[in-house]
């Protein structure tokens, strides 16, 4: 970093940010390991496309996201971020405060939006429709955001081109799977100081997040049960070596339950009533509504902090259930979030999506669009090159062969 | 099976088949474990749609494929099969003989084609174009066949609707990955009687087949190196815990090399020259051209059968290289092919694809078509139900949630 | 091998051996991969110690054991082997015939005994006590043999020094674990052509054999349940990520049951009655009595060969249970036994144990003795060197440190 | 816990302990998960044997060890502990201060010693020999302590009976392996926020600690290289699927290096000079001398805290090397130490060892003694029972069989 100036993502956003030295060091640590972003910064971001753009970001703000904001700022953009470091530190931003921040971010009158869970795009359409004509496009980071955007598209109300950044291979294959897996288990192990090996862990949802959770839970010695609604995913989970069951079956077997569905109220009263004394619940999905926390609170005769990040709910029959960080995204709320290298890839996707929108949004129709495949591949190639990993190259004979079909070819 | 009649797939095909009692027993064994096919037979295949249809099949004929042919026959179809049990037994059908059989199958003047590697469809277009108008459609089983069909489509010469059976999730997620993985390693272990644990195994290609090979090779204790041309797949392989390298780098490190690319001449003279004394080569791809066997033969000063299914090539410098079944598909040529349950799913896809074509082919345009998603899901649901595995069901609240997008929803 | 003479283990043993060319090739294949034995042959076996010695061997005779016999013969010993290739081929040697052969081997009046399951040593003591004074010592290959020898020692009847070859680290850590694991699963997969992934496999016994079975069953995608009598092993199995249960609990859950206990009748009528339709049973222990086959036969209303190596037992209630190779050691009886490299180590132990006895037996008291640790280590070092694997070397500082204890050292 | 009194391990030790509410809660959390200890407390510890005993403990003091001290106190013992919570919190106790505390603990004039690394026993012999006659015996927790005690025994200076608690199966099979594995990787992931998957991790030492580290590092997606001095362990590591190399070979390949040898200066200047830019070093061995930190400091041109717990050493050539917690035991110094359930077992061993010494020490000769096997098994049985896991029971027939050896038995 050497002469890295003081972090200052934008005149606008700076109001909410006061970085402790620990935070400064964390951002510098990110910069030392974000090889792909650093390389793409030189090759793409600083080509002038972002100069003067106004970018609104909804994001879990911590060291890695701060680094993305700073890179965009350095590339000439004005950046406003909702979800400030301050808010993150308190973990207590209530809905009203978060809503206020998100709307405040929109006051920037952004050209470009980096969204997380469709928070900004939905508010733009519902609460600030007058700003829509100025927005060139948005990029969406999460599975749950994509679900909401699809619902908007189905209803015919989506007025913007949105890059489905989450669908980029360099994003969901890595971030949702390996990132969620490692960081959620780290949060679980740090918060509880309990042994994973020999535990029965129930993973609810076998999308990309669920796969990562199941993979590393097993890698750490747990017996894993997967709960799924989709028959093909369920069959995959079974063939991957996991037990597959409904949550009603699994509720009484599990020691630890992790939700990762993108849906709502997947662990409900009927399941909580079946759980073993000492069962631990946590959420790896984007929103804090996968576990029905109000039902849990209502069932409890007593409630207290059992350990940092862990609330104990004593049930009428004496069973104690433990909930991490009130059902919020555990890897963010109880730990440092995704590993740096994962965000290096995810934010390379976001950064190039925004860069692409800055140049080509006018050519896109409203609706969801994939990140162009060649951009996705370039991110992977860049990262491999920086890691010193060699790809095989196709020969001319092979290229011709793959385009032929005749049996005597 | 109870009163199962003597196996007799069709008046036509019967000419080439003389089943030994061992073969009979193998087919009955298949029938005992093909739960999904048996169930779909009752619910779909025997509804009359296939009555009187003429089905031409190109297929590695053994017990499981014989069972599929028999089911179609029992559903009222006339079935002709290329690649007879006799031929399979000898493993020696030369190109000319195979070609003769494939064309002979077309003499049935089929309505419907079950193809494997685009062998029948390519011959229909090149050598029997006059039969094309009578063919309602085809279904293609393999990745390499899909590649050829895409090449046909790109050239604008594909005149039939073809169901990309290989792209069905119930096919490639299971057959290509777990099926190829288990059966190829079984073939390798049976043929060589060598230890996998502690070996360096190089898997060339990290598509679905390569993933399965790498997964189980590691599961049996090997150190796995993956060779890929695609940067995203290479990055996945790396993050899955494998070494990633070019084949030039890997050639001198590997004890065992397995190809699974769908491409041609991926292991060439330049790699053979670098390999260690004792290196073993085998192919898990559909066609016997992934290893450049002529180059291997040319480099050798001596060549002999070292063990059943294994040819030893002594190099000028004294190194001995070992090739399984002359570079043919090892799991078929040196063992019993895919596990029964895998083919239960793959042939459920094929059977329902043919059933779908029998009813709806006239509504399809020429070109590649996916198997309808609901058929794919029904196969998985059927299998799970027969295994007694419970899916989770979505609540009404969840369905509504997944269709909503407003922040106050 | 170059000028390797025709295989001919000894004048004596030759009477029972007629090697087909396939057998010849298999032995040569072994010789190409038995690097450690080949090296120790030059450094130790041919130093004259074995010249003129008479060695009686009880052994599952196939290519690898034939190679050991031949090496001892080449080192100057006269070798008699019970369990001939012919017998092995038929898999049908009944008890009386096997007994006759074992006694016949003792007619050699051996100096040295290589035993397998205490078959020769027990007969020496019970039936040929007059020969005991001439025998210098024996070496025992198996866990079950060690159990019998301990029983002899406890009773005070063991009159010979016996090297517990099975307890050598280079033997049981590799042979029992990785060897049994790979070869038993290969036998299972070859014999059944069924998928391992997604199956529930019950491993009875979590000794070294059971560990290997569980490890590779999971590595191939099975859910594994371990049944144990020892609490510490059970706790290890649990922490290794397996389900632990009693066999009564596991009987109704398993798809496949594998015994590896060294005990008797571990799967009994009470368990057979609970098993699912289609359950498969096989044995990985040394003796064919771990599954109560007579009970299984008695429960059945019908019995037939379902596939090569597989007997189907139809139960009164219609359930079909499948038994591999009549409960005999499955990896030997249904496949080629342990991988070559495993036997390279196990037979290095046996060969050096016999070599040690030839030189030092007179200094040993009757009873079980460990293989000297330095011999064990030399085998491992030799193998690593031949594989080109580098050990770390201790520095002088480290050696001193490990001998110090004072806090200011 | 309900009416649990304020934690107060002893009149003596209390001087150094001022527990924050967070500490109180942590101890209560431990008490909720220490099922085995809680059960053994009722069945053994409180039988009066410990009443009035004076126990000196050397221990990394945190919530779990505090709970052990409290249990002994509740059983009537007077307990003095070296290594207070205060000291632990600062992570900065220098050698002199630690030494002072250890000696102060001995001022209690203990009957019984619970030792960690032979810190108290060595001081007793070197610095307080006059107290030796009063000490009944000691129990040693660690591999490195056992090494020192063996050195004392070899020199003939060990004057006490010492229970080798570390050698109890319920200790080292679980604590050293799974405990060290999980907690060290958690510390690594928390401290660095870096991705494990795809990294090259070098584990130095393949004893029980090294095995756990390698197992979970691979379980989280790393490629693992093992460095060993022992040929049999090296061969096991290889067969377990790891790369095996000398540290000179591995130094330039690794992204992360973890030492777990019990030896000294295993990573030295010659290795540091070969490491890649960004390499991370940490220690999982008991003493902070496995990585040669002075050499690292001497090579550096610049040194600073890069992130909490991480020191950056900039090399002359610009490479940056990162050291966790100054080479101290990373899982203790950068995280909460072993998981609770692991210490539940280890401290069950320690508590029953002390209980055994209280009753039987007078019958033991000076020197190292194993924990009696039946105590070891009882701990495992107790834990399994509390987990609801069923052991298989031997039948009478089986017991007889295992004591028989005659071939017609």
PDB file of N, CA and C in Angstrom, chain D residues 170-204:
ATOM      1  N   UNK D 170      -8.287 -41.383  26.367  1.00  0.00           N
ATOM      2  CA  UNK D 170      -9.311 -40.336  26.402  1.00  0.00           C
ATOM      3  C   UNK D 170      -8.714 -38.940  26.357  1.00  0.00           C
ATOM      4  N   UNK D 171      -7.392 -38.851  26.546  1.00  0.00           N
ATOM      5  CA  UNK D 171      -6.749 -37.555  26.424  1.00  0.00           C
ATOM      6  C   UNK D 171      -6.194 -37.378  25.012  1.00  0.00           C
ATOM      7  N   UNK D 172      -5.092 -38.048  24.707  1.00  0.00           N
ATOM      8  CA  UNK D 172      -4.389 -37.645  23.474  1.00  0.00           C
ATOM      9  C   UNK D 172      -5.139 -37.969  22.197  1.00  0.00           C
ATOM     10  N   UNK D 173      -5.930 -39.038  22.184  1.00  0.00           N
ATOM     11  CA  UNK D 173      -6.669 -39.335  20.956  1.00  0.00           C
ATOM     12  C   UNK D 173      -7.662 -38.234  20.613  1.00  0.00           C
ATOM     13  N   UNK D 174      -8.101 -37.500  21.605  1.00  0.00           N
ATOM     14  CA  UNK D 174      -9.147 -36.502  21.383  1.00  0.00           C
ATOM     15  C   UNK D 174      -8.598 -35.077  21.477  1.00  0.00           C
ATOM     16  N   UNK D 175      -7.967 -34.769  22.601  1.00  0.00           N
ATOM     17  CA  UNK D 175      -7.457 -33.431  22.858  1.00  0.00           C
ATOM     18  C   UNK D 175      -6.387 -33.058  21.833  1.00  0.00           C
ATOM     19  N   UNK D 176      -5.349 -33.880  21.738  1.00  0.00           N
ATOM     20  CA  UNK D 176      -4.225 -33.535  20.863  1.00  0.00           C
ATOM     21  C   UNK D 176      -4.667 -33.497  19.389  1.00  0.00           C
ATOM     22  N   UNK D 177      -5.532 -34.438  19.044  1.00  0.00           N
ATOM     23  CA  UNK D 177      -5.922 -34.552  17.640  1.00  0.00           C
ATOM     24  C   UNK D 177      -7.075 -33.614  17.290  1.00  0.00           C
ATOM     25  N   UNK D 178      -8.276 -33.953  17.724  1.00  0.00           N
ATOM     26  CA  UNK D 178      -9.428 -33.150  17.314  1.00  0.00           C
ATOM     27  C   UNK D 178      -9.414 -31.766  17.974  1.00  0.00           C
ATOM     28  N   UNK D 179      -8.992 -31.721  19.235  1.00  0.00           N
ATOM     29  CA  UNK D 179      -9.001 -30.442  19.944  1.00  0.00           C
ATOM     30  C   UNK D 179      -8.027 -29.455  19.334  1.00  0.00           C
ATOM     31  N   UNK D 180      -6.784 -29.888  19.182  1.00  0.00           N
ATOM     32  CA  UNK D 180      -5.779 -29.012  18.583  1.00  0.00           C
ATOM     33  C   UNK D 180      -6.167 -28.646  17.159  1.00  0.00           C
ATOM     34  N   UNK D 181      -6.677 -29.630  16.436  1.00  0.00           N
ATOM     35  CA  UNK D 181      -7.067 -29.379  15.044  1.00  0.00           C
ATOM     36  C   UNK D 181      -8.099 -28.275  14.949  1.00  0.00           C
ATOM     37  N   UNK D 182      -9.223 -28.471  15.621  1.00  0.00           N
ATOM     38  CA  UNK D 182     -10.292 -27.478  15.492  1.00  0.00           C
ATOM     39  C   UNK D 182      -9.881 -26.118  16.040  1.00  0.00           C
ATOM     40  N   UNK D 183      -9.292 -26.102  17.228  1.00  0.00           N
ATOM     41  CA  UNK D 183      -9.062 -24.812  17.867  1.00  0.00           C
ATOM     42  C   UNK D 183      -7.953 -24.027  17.182  1.00  0.00           C
ATOM     43  N   UNK D 184      -6.947 -24.713  16.663  1.00  0.00           N
ATOM     44  CA  UNK D 184      -5.872 -23.993  15.979  1.00  0.00           C
ATOM     45  C   UNK D 184      -6.376 -23.406  14.672  1.00  0.00           C
ATOM     46  N   UNK D 185      -7.191 -24.173  13.953  1.00  0.00           N
ATOM     47  CA  UNK D 185      -7.722 -23.635  12.703  1.00  0.00           C
ATOM     48  C   UNK D 185      -8.719 -22.513  12.950  1.00  0.00           C
ATOM     49  N   UNK D 186      -9.484 -22.625  14.016  1.00  0.00           N
ATOM     50  CA  UNK D 186     -10.384 -21.515  14.358  1.00  0.00           C
ATOM     51  C   UNK D 186      -9.582 -20.262  14.657  1.00  0.00           C
ATOM     52  N   UNK D 187      -8.510 -20.434  15.438  1.00  0.00           N
ATOM     53  CA  UNK D 187      -7.656 -19.282  15.753  1.00  0.00           C
ATOM     54  C   UNK D 187      -7.076 -18.691  14.472  1.00  0.00           C
ATOM     55  N   UNK D 188      -6.605 -19.552  13.599  1.00  0.00           N
ATOM     56  CA  UNK D 188      -6.030 -19.089  12.325  1.00  0.00           C
ATOM     57  C   UNK D 188      -7.061 -18.325  11.504  1.00  0.00           C
ATOM     58  N   UNK D 189      -8.263 -18.884  11.378  1.00  0.00           N
ATOM     59  CA  UNK D 189      -9.283 -18.246  10.555  1.00  0.00           C
ATOM     60  C   UNK D 189      -9.764 -16.941  11.172  1.00  0.00           C
ATOM     61  N   UNK D 190      -9.948 -16.941  12.491  1.00  0.00           N
ATOM     62  CA  UNK D 190     -10.391 -15.715  13.148  1.00  0.00           C
ATOM     63  C   UNK D 190      -9.335 -14.624  13.051  1.00  0.00           C
ATOM     64  N   UNK D 191      -8.107 -15.009  13.291  1.00  0.00           N
ATOM     65  CA  UNK D 191      -7.055 -13.992  13.349  1.00  0.00           C
ATOM     66  C   UNK D 191      -6.771 -13.399  11.972  1.00  0.00           C
ATOM     67  N   UNK D 192      -6.835 -14.237  10.940  1.00  0.00           N
ATOM     68  CA  UNK D 192      -6.414 -13.746   9.619  1.00  0.00           C
ATOM     69  C   UNK D 192      -7.565 -13.327   8.720  1.00  0.00           C
ATOM     70  N   UNK D 193      -8.766 -13.862   8.966  1.00  0.00           N
ATOM     71  CA  UNK D 193      -9.887 -13.654   8.027  1.00  0.00           C
ATOM     72  C   UNK D 193      -9.508 -14.087   6.610  1.00  0.00           C
ATOM     73  N   UNK D 194      -8.617 -15.060   6.494  1.00  0.00           N
ATOM     74  CA  UNK D 194      -8.238 -15.552   5.165  1.00  0.00           C
ATOM     75  C   UNK D 194      -8.902 -16.897   4.886  1.00  0.00           C
ATOM     76  N   UNK D 195      -8.977 -17.213   3.598  1.00  0.00           N
ATOM     77  CA  UNK D 195      -9.601 -18.447   3.142  1.00  0.00           C
ATOM     78  C   UNK D 195      -8.628 -19.617   3.303  1.00  0.00           C
ATOM     79  N   UNK D 196      -9.123 -20.725   3.821  1.00  0.00           N
ATOM     80  CA  UNK D 196      -8.287 -21.922   3.924  1.00  0.00           C
ATOM     81  C   UNK D 196      -8.316 -22.697   2.595  1.00  0.00           C
ATOM     82  N   UNK D 197      -9.478 -22.767   1.994  1.00  0.00           N
ATOM     83  CA  UNK D 197      -9.633 -23.553   0.765  1.00  0.00           C
ATOM     84  C   UNK D 197      -8.690 -23.062  -0.322  1.00  0.00           C
ATOM     85  N   UNK D 198      -7.980 -23.999  -0.913  1.00  0.00           N
ATOM     86  CA  UNK D 198      -7.070 -23.665  -1.992  1.00  0.00           C
ATOM     87  C   UNK D 198      -5.678 -23.271  -1.520  1.00  0.00           C
ATOM     88  N   UNK D 199      -5.531 -23.124  -0.204  1.00  0.00           N
ATOM     89  CA  UNK D 199      -4.202 -22.786   0.314  1.00  0.00           C
ATOM     90  C   UNK D 199      -3.340 -24.049   0.431  1.00  0.00           C
ATOM     91  N   UNK D 200      -2.036 -23.820   0.372  1.00  0.00           N
ATOM     92  CA  UNK D 200      -1.076 -24.879   0.669  1.00  0.00           C
ATOM     93  C   UNK D 200      -0.651 -24.726   2.125  1.00  0.00           C
ATOM     94  N   UNK D 201      -1.020 -25.694   2.953  1.00  0.00           N
ATOM     95  CA  UNK D 201      -0.702 -25.628   4.377  1.00  0.00           C
ATOM     96  C   UNK D 201       0.330 -26.697   4.719  1.00  0.00           C
ATOM     97  N   UNK D 202       1.393 -26.278   5.349  1.00  0.00           N
ATOM     98  CA  UNK D 202       2.459 -27.199   5.736  1.00  0.00           C
ATOM     99  C   UNK D 202       2.324 -27.487   7.233  1.00  0.00           C
ATOM    100  N   UNK D 203       2.105 -28.745   7.563  1.00  0.00           N
ATOM    101  CA  UNK D 203       1.990 -29.153   8.961  1.00  0.00           C
ATOM    102  C   UNK D 203       3.298 -29.839   9.345  1.00  0.00           C
ATOM    103  N   UNK D 204       3.989 -29.259  10.322  1.00  0.00           N
ATOM    104  CA  UNK D 204       5.287 -29.815  10.707  1.00  0.00           C
ATOM    105  C   UNK D 204       5.066 -30.689  11.942  1.00  0.00           C
TER     106      UNK D 204
END
